[in-house]
Short mmCIF file of C-alpha atoms in Angstrom, two decimals:
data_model
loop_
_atom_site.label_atom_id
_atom_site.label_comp_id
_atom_site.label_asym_id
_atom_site.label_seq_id
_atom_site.Cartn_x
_atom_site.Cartn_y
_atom_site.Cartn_z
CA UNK W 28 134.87 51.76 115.22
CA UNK W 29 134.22 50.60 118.36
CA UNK W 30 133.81 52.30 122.23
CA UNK W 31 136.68 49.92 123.19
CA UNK W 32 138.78 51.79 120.52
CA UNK W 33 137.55 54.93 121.46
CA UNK W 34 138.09 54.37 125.29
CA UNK W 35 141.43 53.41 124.85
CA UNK W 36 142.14 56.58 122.46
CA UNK W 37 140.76 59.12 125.03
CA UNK W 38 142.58 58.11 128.15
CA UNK W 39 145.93 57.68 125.78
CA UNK W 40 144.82 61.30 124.79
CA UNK W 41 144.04 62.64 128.39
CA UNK W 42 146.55 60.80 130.24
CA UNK W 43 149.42 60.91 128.21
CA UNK W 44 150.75 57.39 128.04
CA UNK W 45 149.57 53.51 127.13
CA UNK W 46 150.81 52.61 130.23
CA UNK W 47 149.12 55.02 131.80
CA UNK W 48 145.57 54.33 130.11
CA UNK W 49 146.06 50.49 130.83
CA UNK W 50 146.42 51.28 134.51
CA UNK W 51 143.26 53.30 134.52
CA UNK W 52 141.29 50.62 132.75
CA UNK W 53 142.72 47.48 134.76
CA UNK W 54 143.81 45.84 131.72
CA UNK W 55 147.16 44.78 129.61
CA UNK W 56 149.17 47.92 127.95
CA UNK W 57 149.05 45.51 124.25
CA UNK W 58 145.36 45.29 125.15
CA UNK W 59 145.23 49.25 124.84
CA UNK W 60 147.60 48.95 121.76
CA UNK W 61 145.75 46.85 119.76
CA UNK W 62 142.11 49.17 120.31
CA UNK W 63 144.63 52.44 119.29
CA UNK W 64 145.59 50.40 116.25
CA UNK W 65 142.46 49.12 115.15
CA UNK W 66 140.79 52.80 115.11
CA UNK W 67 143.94 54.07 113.69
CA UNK W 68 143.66 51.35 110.67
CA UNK W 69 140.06 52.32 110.77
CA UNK W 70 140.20 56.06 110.49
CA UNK W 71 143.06 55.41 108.23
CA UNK W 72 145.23 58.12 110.97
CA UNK W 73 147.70 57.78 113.20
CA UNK W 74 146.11 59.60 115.65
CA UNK W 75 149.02 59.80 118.69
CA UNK W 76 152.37 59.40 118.06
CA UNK W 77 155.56 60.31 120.19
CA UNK W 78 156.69 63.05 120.71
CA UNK W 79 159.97 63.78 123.38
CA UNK W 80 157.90 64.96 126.33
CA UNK W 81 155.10 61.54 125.54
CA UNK W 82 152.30 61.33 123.38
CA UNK W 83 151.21 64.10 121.34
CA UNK W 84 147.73 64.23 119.13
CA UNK W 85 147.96 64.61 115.35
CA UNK W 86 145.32 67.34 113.49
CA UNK W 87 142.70 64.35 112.99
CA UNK W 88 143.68 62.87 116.78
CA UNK W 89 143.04 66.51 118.36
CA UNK W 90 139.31 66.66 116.13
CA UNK W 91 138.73 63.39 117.36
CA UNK W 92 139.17 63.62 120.82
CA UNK W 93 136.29 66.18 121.95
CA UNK W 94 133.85 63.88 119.84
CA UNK W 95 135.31 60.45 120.79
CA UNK W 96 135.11 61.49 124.64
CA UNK W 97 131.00 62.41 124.01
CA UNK W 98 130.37 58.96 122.38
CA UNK W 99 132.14 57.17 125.43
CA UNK W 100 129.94 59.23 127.89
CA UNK W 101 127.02 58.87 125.70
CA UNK W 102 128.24 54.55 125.93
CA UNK W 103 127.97 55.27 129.45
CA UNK W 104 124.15 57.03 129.70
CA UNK W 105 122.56 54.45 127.40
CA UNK W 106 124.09 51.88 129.88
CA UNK W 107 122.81 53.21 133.02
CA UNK W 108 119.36 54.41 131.26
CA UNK W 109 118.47 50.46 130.01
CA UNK W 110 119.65 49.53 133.74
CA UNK W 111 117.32 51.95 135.00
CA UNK W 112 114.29 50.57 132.97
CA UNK W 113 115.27 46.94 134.06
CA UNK W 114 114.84 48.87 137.96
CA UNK W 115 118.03 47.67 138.17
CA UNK W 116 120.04 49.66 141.09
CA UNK W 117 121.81 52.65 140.35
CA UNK W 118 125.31 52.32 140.26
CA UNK W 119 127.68 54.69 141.57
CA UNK W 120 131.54 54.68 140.39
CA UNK W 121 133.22 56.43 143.14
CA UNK W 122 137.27 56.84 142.64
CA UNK W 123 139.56 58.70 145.61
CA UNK W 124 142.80 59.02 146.96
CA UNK W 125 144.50 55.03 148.10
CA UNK W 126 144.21 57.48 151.96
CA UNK W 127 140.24 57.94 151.58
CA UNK W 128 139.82 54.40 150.11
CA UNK W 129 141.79 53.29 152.70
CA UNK W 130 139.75 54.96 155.72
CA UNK W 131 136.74 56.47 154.97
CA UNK W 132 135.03 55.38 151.36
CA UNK W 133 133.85 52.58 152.76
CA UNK W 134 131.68 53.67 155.83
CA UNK W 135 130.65 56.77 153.79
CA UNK W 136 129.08 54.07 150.82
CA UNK W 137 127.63 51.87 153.58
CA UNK W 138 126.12 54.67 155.45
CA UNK W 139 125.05 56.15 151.61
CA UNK W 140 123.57 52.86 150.59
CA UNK W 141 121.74 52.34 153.29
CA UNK W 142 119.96 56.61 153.27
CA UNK W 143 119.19 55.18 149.35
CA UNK W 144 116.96 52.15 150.56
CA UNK W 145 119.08 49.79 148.28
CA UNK W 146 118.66 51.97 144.95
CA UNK W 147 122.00 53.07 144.85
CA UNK W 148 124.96 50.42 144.41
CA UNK W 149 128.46 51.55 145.68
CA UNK W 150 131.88 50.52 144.25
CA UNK W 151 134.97 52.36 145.00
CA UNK W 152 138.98 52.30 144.10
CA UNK W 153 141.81 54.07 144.12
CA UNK W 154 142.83 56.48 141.10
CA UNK W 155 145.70 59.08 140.70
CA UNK W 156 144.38 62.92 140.23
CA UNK W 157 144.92 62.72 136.71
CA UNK W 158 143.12 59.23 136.18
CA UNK W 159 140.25 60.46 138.41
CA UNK W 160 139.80 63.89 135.80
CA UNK W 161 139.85 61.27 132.68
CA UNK W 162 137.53 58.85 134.37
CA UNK W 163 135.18 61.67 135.54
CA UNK W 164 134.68 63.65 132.45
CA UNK W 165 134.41 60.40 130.45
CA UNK W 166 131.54 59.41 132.88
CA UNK W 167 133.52 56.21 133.43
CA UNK W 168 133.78 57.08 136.90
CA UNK W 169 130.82 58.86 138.82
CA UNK W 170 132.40 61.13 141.66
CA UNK W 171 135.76 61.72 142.94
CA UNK W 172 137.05 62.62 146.55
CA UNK W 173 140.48 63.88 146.97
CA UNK W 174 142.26 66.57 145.21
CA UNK W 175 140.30 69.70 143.14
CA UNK W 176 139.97 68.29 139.85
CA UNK W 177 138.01 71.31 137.86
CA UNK W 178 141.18 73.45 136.95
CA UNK W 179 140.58 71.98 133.32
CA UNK W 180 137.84 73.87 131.82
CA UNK W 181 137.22 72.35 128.77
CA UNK W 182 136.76 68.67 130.88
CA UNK W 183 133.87 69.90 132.47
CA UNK W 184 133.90 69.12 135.74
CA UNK W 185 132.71 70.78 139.56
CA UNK W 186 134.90 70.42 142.83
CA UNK W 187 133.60 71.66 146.02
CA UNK W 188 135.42 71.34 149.82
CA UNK W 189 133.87 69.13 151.98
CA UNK W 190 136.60 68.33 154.68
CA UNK W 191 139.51 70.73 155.72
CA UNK W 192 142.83 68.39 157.22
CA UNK W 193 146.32 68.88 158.53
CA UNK W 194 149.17 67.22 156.84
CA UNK W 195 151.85 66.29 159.85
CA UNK W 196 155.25 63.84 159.69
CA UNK W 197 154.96 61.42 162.23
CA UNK W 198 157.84 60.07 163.45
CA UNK W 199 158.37 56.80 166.85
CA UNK W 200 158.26 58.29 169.92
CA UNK W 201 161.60 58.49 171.07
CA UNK W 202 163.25 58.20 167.83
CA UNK W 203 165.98 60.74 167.11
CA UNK W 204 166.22 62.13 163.33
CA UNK W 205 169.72 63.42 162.43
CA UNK W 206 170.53 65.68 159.94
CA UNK W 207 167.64 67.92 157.68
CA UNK W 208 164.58 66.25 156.49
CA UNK W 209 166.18 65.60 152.67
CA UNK W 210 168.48 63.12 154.90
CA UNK W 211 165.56 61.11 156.70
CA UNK W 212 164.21 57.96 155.65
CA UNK W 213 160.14 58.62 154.60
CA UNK W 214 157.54 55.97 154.62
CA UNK W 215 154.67 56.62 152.63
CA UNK W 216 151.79 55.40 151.08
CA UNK W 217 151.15 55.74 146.94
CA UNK W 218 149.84 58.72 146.30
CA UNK W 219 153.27 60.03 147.50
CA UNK W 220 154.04 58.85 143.95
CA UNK W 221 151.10 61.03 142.43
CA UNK W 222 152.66 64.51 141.44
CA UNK W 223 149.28 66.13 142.59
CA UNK W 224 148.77 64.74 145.76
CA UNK W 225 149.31 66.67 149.17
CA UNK W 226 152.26 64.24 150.05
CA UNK W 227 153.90 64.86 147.51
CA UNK W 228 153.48 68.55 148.07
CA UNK W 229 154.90 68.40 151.40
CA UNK W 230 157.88 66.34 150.36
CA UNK W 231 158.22 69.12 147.47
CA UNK W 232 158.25 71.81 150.11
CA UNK W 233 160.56 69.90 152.26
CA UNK W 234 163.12 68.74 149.50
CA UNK W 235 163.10 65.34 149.41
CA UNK W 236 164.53 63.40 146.76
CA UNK W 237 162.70 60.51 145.51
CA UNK W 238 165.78 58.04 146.22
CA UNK W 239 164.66 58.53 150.20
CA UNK W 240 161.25 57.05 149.73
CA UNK W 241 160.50 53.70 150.71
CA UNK W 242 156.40 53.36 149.11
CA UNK W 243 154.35 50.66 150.98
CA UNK W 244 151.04 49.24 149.88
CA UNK W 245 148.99 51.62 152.14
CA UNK W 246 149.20 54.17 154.61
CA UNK W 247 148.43 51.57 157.92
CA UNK W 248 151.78 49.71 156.56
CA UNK W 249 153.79 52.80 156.56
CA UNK W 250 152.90 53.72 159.94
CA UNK W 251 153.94 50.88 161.51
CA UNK W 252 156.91 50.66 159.83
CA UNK W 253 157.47 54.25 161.33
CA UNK W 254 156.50 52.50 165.31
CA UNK W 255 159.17 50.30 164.55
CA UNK W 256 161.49 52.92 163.92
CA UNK W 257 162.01 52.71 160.11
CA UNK W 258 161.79 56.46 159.25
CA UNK W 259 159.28 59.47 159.15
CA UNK W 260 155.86 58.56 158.01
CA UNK W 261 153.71 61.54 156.76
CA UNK W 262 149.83 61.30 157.45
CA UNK W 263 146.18 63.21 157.58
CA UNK W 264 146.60 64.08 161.82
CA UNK W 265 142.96 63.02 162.70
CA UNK W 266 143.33 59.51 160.85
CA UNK W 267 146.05 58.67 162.79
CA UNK W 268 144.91 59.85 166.32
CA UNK W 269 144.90 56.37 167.69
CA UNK W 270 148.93 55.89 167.10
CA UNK W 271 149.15 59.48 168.56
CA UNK W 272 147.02 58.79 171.84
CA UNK W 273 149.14 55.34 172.39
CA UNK W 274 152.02 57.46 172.18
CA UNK W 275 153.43 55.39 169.57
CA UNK W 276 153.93 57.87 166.69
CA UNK W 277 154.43 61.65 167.21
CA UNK W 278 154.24 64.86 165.38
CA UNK W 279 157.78 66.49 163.74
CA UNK W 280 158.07 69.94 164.21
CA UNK W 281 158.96 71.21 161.20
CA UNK W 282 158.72 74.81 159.60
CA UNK W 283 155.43 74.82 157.42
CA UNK W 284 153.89 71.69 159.43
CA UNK W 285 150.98 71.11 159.50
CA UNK W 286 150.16 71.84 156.35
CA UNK W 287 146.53 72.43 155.12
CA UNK W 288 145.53 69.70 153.16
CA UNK W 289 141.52 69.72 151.55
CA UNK W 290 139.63 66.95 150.34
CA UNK W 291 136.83 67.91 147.45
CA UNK W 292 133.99 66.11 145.30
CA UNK W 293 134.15 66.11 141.62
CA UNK W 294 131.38 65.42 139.55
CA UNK W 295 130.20 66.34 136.19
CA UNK W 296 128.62 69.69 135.88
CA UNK W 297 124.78 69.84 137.27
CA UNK W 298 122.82 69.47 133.81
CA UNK W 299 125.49 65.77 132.95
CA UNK W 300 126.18 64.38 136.26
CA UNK W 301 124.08 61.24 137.57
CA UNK W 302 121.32 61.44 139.82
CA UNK W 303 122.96 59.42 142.10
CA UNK W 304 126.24 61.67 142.05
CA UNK W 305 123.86 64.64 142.60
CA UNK W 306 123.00 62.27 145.70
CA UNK W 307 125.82 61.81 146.62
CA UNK W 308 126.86 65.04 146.88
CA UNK W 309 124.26 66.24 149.15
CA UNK W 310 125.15 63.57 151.35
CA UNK W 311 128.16 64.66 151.79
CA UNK W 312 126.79 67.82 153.47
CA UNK W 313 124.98 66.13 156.08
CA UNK W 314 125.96 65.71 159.79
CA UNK W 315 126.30 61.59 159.25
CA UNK W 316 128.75 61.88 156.66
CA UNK W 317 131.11 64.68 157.75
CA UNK W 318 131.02 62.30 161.53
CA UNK W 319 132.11 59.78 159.24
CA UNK W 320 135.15 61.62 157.54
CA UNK W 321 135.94 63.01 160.95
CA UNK W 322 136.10 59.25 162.43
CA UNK W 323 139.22 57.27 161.61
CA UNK W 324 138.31 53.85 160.90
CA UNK W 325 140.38 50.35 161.01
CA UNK W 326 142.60 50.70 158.00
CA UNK W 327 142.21 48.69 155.12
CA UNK W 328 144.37 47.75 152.14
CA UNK W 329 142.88 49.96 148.84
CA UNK W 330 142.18 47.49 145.77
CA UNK W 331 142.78 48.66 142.36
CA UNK W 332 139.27 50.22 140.63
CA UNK W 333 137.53 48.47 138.40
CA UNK W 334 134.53 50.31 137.20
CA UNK W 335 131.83 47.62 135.85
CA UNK W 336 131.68 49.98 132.38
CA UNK W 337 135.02 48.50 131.39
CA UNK W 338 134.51 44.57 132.68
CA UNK W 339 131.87 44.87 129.73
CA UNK W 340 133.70 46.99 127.31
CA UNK W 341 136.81 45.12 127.47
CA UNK W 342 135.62 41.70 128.12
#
């Protein structure tokens, strides 16, 4: 029994699908099918099997599953603790939203690495909300910005506001929209395609069917497919002030718009999280940093997460 197995097992487990675990650990789905085998020929168990709404546990898979998810967070402590007495840098495995990776994680983990002297090293990705609970609790992942993550009591976890936004549609300035909002073309950005996300709360609220959505690689792509006149873009207002002041996008008016949308930080509870989360988190209080979420900046294209603890688990 190894952590790969057990890795592998607990995001099946927490996320509901190998598919869905693969994605969260940047590797093949049969490379997460062979680990769930191997502990299942192991523990002599089946574990997870299907069930019509997924995956569902069995009686040994449900046992297993609190005390599997300690030993990978305990994998992930003895890690950091023999890095620590190397005086190795800290690392810090920040996931978010493909919006804040896009914009602001990066100038918030230069501005943090540079307040930590060098003692803190910085990597950040984008996760959906429910990858971003596994890969918190599990200590795979450090902190999370984005959605509030600690509705799930037994995981663990603390989310506090840090940044209040408006949700707006944005639409080419002097482009006329014909018929209701279910009928428009929308340009968006992936976490439209996460259930949890504030996009896809607002196309919830507004009735739009998924068949209308045309997903680009980031939210700067969809935009200026919306300047060109492709369709309705939503968008955070204050990240997309530049298209606004150029006149080239402009606010829909729309019953409900803008909608509140608020970004949090997950970490572990107090007495589990790592000092550099802790950090982290009181950085995020500071003048600097909420300058820095306030301040739009260039617009980059999000890469998929890769936390370092599964390069070594895996490889």
């Amino acid at each position: 029994m190894t952590l790969t197995q057990l890795n592998a097992f607990v995001l099946v487990a927490r996320l509901g699908s190998v598919k869905a675990a693969a994605g969260a650990l940047g590797v093949s789905e049969p490379a997460v099918s062979q680990a769930i085998a191997a502990l299942r020929k192991y523990l002599d168990d089946p574990l997870v099997v299907r069930s019509g709404s997924g995956m569902a546990l069995t009686p040994g898979g449900t046992r297993l599953l609190a005390i599997a998810a300690q030993m990978v967070s305990l994998g992930a402590e003895a890690e950091q603790a023999v890095r620590s007495a190397k005086g190795a840098a800290q690392q810090l495995r920040l996931v978010a939203t493909s919006t804040i990776v896009e914009f602001v994680a990066g100038p918030l983990a230069d501005a943090f690495t540079t307040r930590s002297a060098g003692q803190v090293e910085v990597s950040s990705g984008v996760s959906s909300t429910a990858e971003m609970r596994a890969l918190v609790s599990q200590r795979l992942a450090d902190v999370a910005l984005g959605p509030r993550l600690d509705d799930d009591r037994s995981l663990d976890l603390v989310s506090d506001p840090i940044f209040r936004a408006q949700l707006v549609v944005l639409v080419a300035a002097g482009h006329r929209l014909a018929g209701p909002p279910a009928h428009w073309p929308w340009l968006v950005e992936p976490a439209a395609t996460d259930p949890e996300s504030d996009v896809s709360r607002l196309l919830r609220m507004l009735g739009v069917p998924e068949k209308r959505l045309s997903v680009f690689q980031n939210q700067t792509a969809a935009w200026e497919a919306a300047v060109r006149g492709g369709g309705v873009a939503p968008a955070i207002a204050h990240l997309a002030v530049h298209q606004m002041r150029r006149r080239e996008l402009q606010p829909v008016e729309l019953p409900g718009l803008p909608m509140e949308a608020t970004w949090y930080v997950t970490t572990q509870s107090a007495d589990r999280r790592a000092p550099s989360a802790g950090s982290l988190r009181h950085f995020l209080g500071t003048p600097e940093a909420m300058r820095l979420l306030r301040s739009p900046g260039a617009g980059t294209p999000p890469s998929r997460f890769r936390p370092p603890v599964y390069v070594t688990i895996w490889s």
